[in-house]
Short mmCIF file of C-alpha atoms and ligand atoms in Angstrom, two decimals:
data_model
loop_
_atom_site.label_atom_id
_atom_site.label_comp_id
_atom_site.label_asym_id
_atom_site.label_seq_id
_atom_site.Cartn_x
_atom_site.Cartn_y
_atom_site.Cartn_z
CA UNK A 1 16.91 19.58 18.26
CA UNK A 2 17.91 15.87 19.50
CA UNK A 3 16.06 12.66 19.57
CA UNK A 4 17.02 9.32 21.02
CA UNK A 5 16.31 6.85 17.69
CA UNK A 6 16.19 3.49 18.46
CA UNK A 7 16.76 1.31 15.29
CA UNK A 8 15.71 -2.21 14.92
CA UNK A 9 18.68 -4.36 13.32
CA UNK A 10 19.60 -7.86 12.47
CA UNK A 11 21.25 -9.73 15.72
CA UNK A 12 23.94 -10.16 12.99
CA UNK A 13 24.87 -6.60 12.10
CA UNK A 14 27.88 -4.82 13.22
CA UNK A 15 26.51 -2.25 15.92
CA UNK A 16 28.86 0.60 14.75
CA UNK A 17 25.88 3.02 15.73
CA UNK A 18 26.12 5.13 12.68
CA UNK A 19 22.88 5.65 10.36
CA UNK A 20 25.20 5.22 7.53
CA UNK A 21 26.43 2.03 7.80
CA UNK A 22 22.70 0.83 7.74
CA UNK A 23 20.92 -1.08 4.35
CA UNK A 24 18.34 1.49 4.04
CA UNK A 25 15.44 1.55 1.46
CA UNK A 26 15.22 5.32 -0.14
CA UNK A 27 12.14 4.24 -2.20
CA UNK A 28 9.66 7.02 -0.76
CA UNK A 29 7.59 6.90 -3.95
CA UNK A 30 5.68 10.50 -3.12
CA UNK A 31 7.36 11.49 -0.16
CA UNK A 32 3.89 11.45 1.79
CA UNK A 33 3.09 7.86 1.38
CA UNK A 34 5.16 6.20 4.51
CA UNK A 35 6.95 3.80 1.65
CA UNK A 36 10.27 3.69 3.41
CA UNK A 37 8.94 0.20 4.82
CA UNK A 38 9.40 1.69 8.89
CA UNK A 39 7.36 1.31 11.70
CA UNK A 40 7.98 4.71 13.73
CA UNK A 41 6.76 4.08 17.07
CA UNK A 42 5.48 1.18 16.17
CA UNK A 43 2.89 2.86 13.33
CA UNK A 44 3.57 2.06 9.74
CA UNK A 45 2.48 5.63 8.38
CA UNK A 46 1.91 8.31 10.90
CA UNK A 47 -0.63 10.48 11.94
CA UNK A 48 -4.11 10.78 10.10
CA UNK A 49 -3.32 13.67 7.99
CA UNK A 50 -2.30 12.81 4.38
CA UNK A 51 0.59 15.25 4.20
CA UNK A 52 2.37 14.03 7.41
CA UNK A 53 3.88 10.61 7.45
CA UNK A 54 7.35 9.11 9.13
CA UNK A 55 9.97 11.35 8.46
CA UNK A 56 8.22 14.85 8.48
CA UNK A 57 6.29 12.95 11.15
CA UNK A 58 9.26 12.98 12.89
CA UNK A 59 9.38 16.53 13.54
CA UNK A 60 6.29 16.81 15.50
CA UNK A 61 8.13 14.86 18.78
CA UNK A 62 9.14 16.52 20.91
CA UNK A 63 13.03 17.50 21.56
CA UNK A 64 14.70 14.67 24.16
CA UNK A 65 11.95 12.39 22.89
CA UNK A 66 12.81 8.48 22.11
CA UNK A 67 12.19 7.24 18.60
CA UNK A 68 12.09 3.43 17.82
CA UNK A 69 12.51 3.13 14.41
CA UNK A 70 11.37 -0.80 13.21
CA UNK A 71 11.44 -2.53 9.63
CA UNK A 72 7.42 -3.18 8.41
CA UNK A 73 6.77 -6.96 9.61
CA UNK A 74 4.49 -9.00 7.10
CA UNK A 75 5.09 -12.46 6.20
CA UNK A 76 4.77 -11.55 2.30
CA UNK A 77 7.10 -8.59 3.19
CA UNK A 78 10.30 -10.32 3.99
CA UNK A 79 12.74 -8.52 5.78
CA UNK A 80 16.27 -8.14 3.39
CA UNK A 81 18.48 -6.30 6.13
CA UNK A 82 17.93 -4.21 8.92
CA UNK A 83 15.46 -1.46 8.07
CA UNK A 84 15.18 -2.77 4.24
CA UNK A 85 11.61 -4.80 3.19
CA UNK A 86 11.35 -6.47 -0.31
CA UNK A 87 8.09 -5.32 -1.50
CA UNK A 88 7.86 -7.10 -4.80
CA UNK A 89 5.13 -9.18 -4.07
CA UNK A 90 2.96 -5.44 -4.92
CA UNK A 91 4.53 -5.54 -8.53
CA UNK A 92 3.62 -9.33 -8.68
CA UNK A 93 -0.15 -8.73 -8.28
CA UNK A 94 -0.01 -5.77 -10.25
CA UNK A 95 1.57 -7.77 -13.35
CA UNK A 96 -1.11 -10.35 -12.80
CA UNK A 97 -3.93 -7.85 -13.85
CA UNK A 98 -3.49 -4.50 -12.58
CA UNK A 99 -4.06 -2.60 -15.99
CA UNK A 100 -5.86 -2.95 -19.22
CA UNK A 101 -4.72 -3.98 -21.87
CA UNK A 102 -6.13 -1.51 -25.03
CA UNK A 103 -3.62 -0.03 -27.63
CA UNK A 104 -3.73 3.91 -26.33
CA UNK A 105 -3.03 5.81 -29.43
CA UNK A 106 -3.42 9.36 -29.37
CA UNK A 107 -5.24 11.23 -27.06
CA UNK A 108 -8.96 11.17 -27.44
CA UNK A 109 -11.00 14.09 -27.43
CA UNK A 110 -12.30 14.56 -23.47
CA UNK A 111 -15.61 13.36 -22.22
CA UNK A 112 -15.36 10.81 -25.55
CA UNK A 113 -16.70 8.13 -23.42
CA UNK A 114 -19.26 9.13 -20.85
CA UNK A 115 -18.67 8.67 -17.03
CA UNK A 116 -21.13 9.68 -14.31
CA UNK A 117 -19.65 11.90 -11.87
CA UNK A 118 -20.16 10.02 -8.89
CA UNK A 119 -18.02 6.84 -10.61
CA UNK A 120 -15.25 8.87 -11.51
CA UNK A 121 -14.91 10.33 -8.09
CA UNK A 122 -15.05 6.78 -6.69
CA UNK A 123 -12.76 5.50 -9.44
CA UNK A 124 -10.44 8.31 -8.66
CA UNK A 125 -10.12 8.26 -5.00
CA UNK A 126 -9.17 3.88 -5.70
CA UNK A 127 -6.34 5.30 -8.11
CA UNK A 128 -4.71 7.59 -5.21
CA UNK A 129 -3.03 4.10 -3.70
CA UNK A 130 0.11 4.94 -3.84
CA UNK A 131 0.80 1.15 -3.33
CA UNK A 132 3.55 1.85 0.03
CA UNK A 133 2.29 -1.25 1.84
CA UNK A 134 1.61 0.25 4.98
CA UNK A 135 -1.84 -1.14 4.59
CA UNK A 136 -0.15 -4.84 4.89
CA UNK A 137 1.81 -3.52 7.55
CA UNK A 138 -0.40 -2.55 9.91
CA UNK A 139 -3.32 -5.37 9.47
CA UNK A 140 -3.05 -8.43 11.80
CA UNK A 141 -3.60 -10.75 8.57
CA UNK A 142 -1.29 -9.28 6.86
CA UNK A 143 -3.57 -8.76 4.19
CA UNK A 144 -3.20 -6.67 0.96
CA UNK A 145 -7.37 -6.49 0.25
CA UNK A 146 -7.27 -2.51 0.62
CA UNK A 147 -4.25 -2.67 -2.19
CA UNK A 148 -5.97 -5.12 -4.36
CA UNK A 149 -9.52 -3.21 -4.11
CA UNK A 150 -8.22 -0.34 -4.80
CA UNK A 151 -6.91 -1.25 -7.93
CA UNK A 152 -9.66 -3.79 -9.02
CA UNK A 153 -12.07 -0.70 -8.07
CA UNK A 154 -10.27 1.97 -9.87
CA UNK A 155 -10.47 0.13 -12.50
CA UNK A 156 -13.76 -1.67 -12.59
CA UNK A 157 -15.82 1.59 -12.42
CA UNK A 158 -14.55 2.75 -15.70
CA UNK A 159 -15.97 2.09 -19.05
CA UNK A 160 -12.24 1.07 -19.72
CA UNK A 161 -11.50 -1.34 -16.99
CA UNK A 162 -15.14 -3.27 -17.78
CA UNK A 163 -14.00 -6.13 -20.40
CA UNK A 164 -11.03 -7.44 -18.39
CA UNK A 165 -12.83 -6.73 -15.01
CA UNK A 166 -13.70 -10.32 -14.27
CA UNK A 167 -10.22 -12.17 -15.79
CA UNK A 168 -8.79 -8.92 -13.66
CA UNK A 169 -10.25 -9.72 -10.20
CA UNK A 170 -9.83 -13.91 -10.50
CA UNK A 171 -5.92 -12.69 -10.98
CA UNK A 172 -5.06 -10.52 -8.41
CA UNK A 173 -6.74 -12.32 -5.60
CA UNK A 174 -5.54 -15.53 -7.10
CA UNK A 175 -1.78 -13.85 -7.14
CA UNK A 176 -2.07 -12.24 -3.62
CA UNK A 177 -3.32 -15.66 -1.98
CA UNK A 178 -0.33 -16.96 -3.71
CA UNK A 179 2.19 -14.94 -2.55
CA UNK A 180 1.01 -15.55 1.42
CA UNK A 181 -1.01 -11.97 2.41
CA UNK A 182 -3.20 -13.07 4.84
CA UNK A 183 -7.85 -13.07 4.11
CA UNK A 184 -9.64 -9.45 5.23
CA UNK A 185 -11.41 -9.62 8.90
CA UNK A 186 -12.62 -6.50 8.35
CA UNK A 187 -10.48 -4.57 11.03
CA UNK A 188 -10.57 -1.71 9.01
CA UNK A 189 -6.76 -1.53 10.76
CA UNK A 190 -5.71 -0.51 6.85
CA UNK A 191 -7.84 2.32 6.24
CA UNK A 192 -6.85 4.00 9.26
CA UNK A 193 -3.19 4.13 7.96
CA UNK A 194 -3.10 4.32 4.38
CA UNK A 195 -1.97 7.54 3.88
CA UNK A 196 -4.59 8.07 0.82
CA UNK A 197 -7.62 7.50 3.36
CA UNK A 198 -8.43 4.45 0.65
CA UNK A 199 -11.76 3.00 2.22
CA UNK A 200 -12.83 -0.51 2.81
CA UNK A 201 -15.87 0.24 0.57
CA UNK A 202 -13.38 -0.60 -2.08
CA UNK A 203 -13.04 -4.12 -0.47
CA UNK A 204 -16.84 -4.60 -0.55
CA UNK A 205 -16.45 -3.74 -4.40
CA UNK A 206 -13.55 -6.04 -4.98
CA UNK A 207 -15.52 -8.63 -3.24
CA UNK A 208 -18.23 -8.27 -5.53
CA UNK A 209 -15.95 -8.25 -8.47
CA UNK A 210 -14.60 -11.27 -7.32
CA UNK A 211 -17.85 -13.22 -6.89
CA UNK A 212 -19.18 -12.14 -10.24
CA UNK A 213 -15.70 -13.61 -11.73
CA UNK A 214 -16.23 -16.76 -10.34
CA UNK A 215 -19.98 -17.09 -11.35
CA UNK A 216 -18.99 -16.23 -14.99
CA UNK A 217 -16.07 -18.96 -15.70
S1 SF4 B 301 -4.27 1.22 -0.01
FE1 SF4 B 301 -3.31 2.95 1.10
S2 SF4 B 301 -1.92 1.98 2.58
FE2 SF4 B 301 -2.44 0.40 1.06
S3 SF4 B 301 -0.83 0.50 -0.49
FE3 SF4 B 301 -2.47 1.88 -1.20
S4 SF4 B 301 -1.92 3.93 -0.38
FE4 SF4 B 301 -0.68 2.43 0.74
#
């Protein structure tokens, strides 16, 4: 089968035409998460189906058909080269709170500490951000909220995440405001792309979070 791929590059690069001689970022961090920092057709993941995203997502076009392939555009996603995005500012606002900090030991016995059902589910649907970005991508604001709620949720609705929960939210807000993502106008733009089907319930909960923090300094 052949395409027509259209690939966005710097006004500076050498148009040699050849994939190869492109700075490309192999990062794909599950291979279903659309991390490789592209727009395809101008969508940041792909279709709504979790197990589809850019490049299998690829295969579904037709043969003949014209692909424009475009680096992810975000102000706190700068652009390094061509089809390359420095994504760092994630790690950033996960260093600034995204764990807890308890010595782990061994492993406890299971169901040592209690959890109802229905938070565990909850906790464990936060945890499946995969943290590709596409989220940031595709919002207008270029806001990271679904990213930050779901790890401020995932962790907030566990016994385990409690004590650190409000030092935890104050952090990662504080860190992404920092770092320039753009404020949450509720588009809901991110949860129809993140590959994980993350929710904005989870921004509801970080919001909370975040307003108890604040009450409590
Ligand atoms: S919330 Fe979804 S889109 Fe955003 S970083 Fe996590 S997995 Fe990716």
């Amino acid at each position: 089968m052949e395409y027509n791929v259209k690939v966005w590059r710097q006004k500076n690069a050498k148009a040699k035409g050849h994939f190869e001689t492109f700075a490309f970022d192999h990062d794909c961090r599950e291979g279903i998460c659309g991390a490789c920092s592209l727009y395809v057709d101008g969508r940041a993941h792909g279709p709504d189906d979790a197990v589809t995203t850019c490049q299998l997502f690829m295969r579904h076009f037709k043969p003949g058909a014209t692909i424009t392939v475009e680096p992810w555009r975000s102000g706190a996603f700068p652009v390094i080269k061509d089809l390359v995005v420095d994504r760092t500012a994630f790690d950033k606002i996960m260093q600034a709170g995204g764990f807890i900090t308890v010595r782990t030991g061994s492993a406890q016995d299971g169901n040592n500490i209690l959890i109802p059902h229905d938070d565990a589910e909850l906790s464990m649907d936060a945890a499946a951000c995969v943290g590709c970005g596409a989220c940031v991508a595709t919002c207008k604001n270029g806001s990271a909220m679904l990213f930050v709620a779901a790890r401020v949720s995932s962790l907030a609705l566990l016994p385990q995440g409690r004590p650190e929960a409000a030092r935890r939210a104050r952090a990662m807000v504080a860190k992404m405001d920092e770092l320039g993502f753009g404020n949450c106008t509720n588009t809901r733009a991110c949860e129809m792309e993140c590959p994980k089907h993350v929710t904005i319930d989870h921004i509801a909960r970080l919001n909370r979070e975040y307003l108890k923090a604040r009450f409590s300094e």
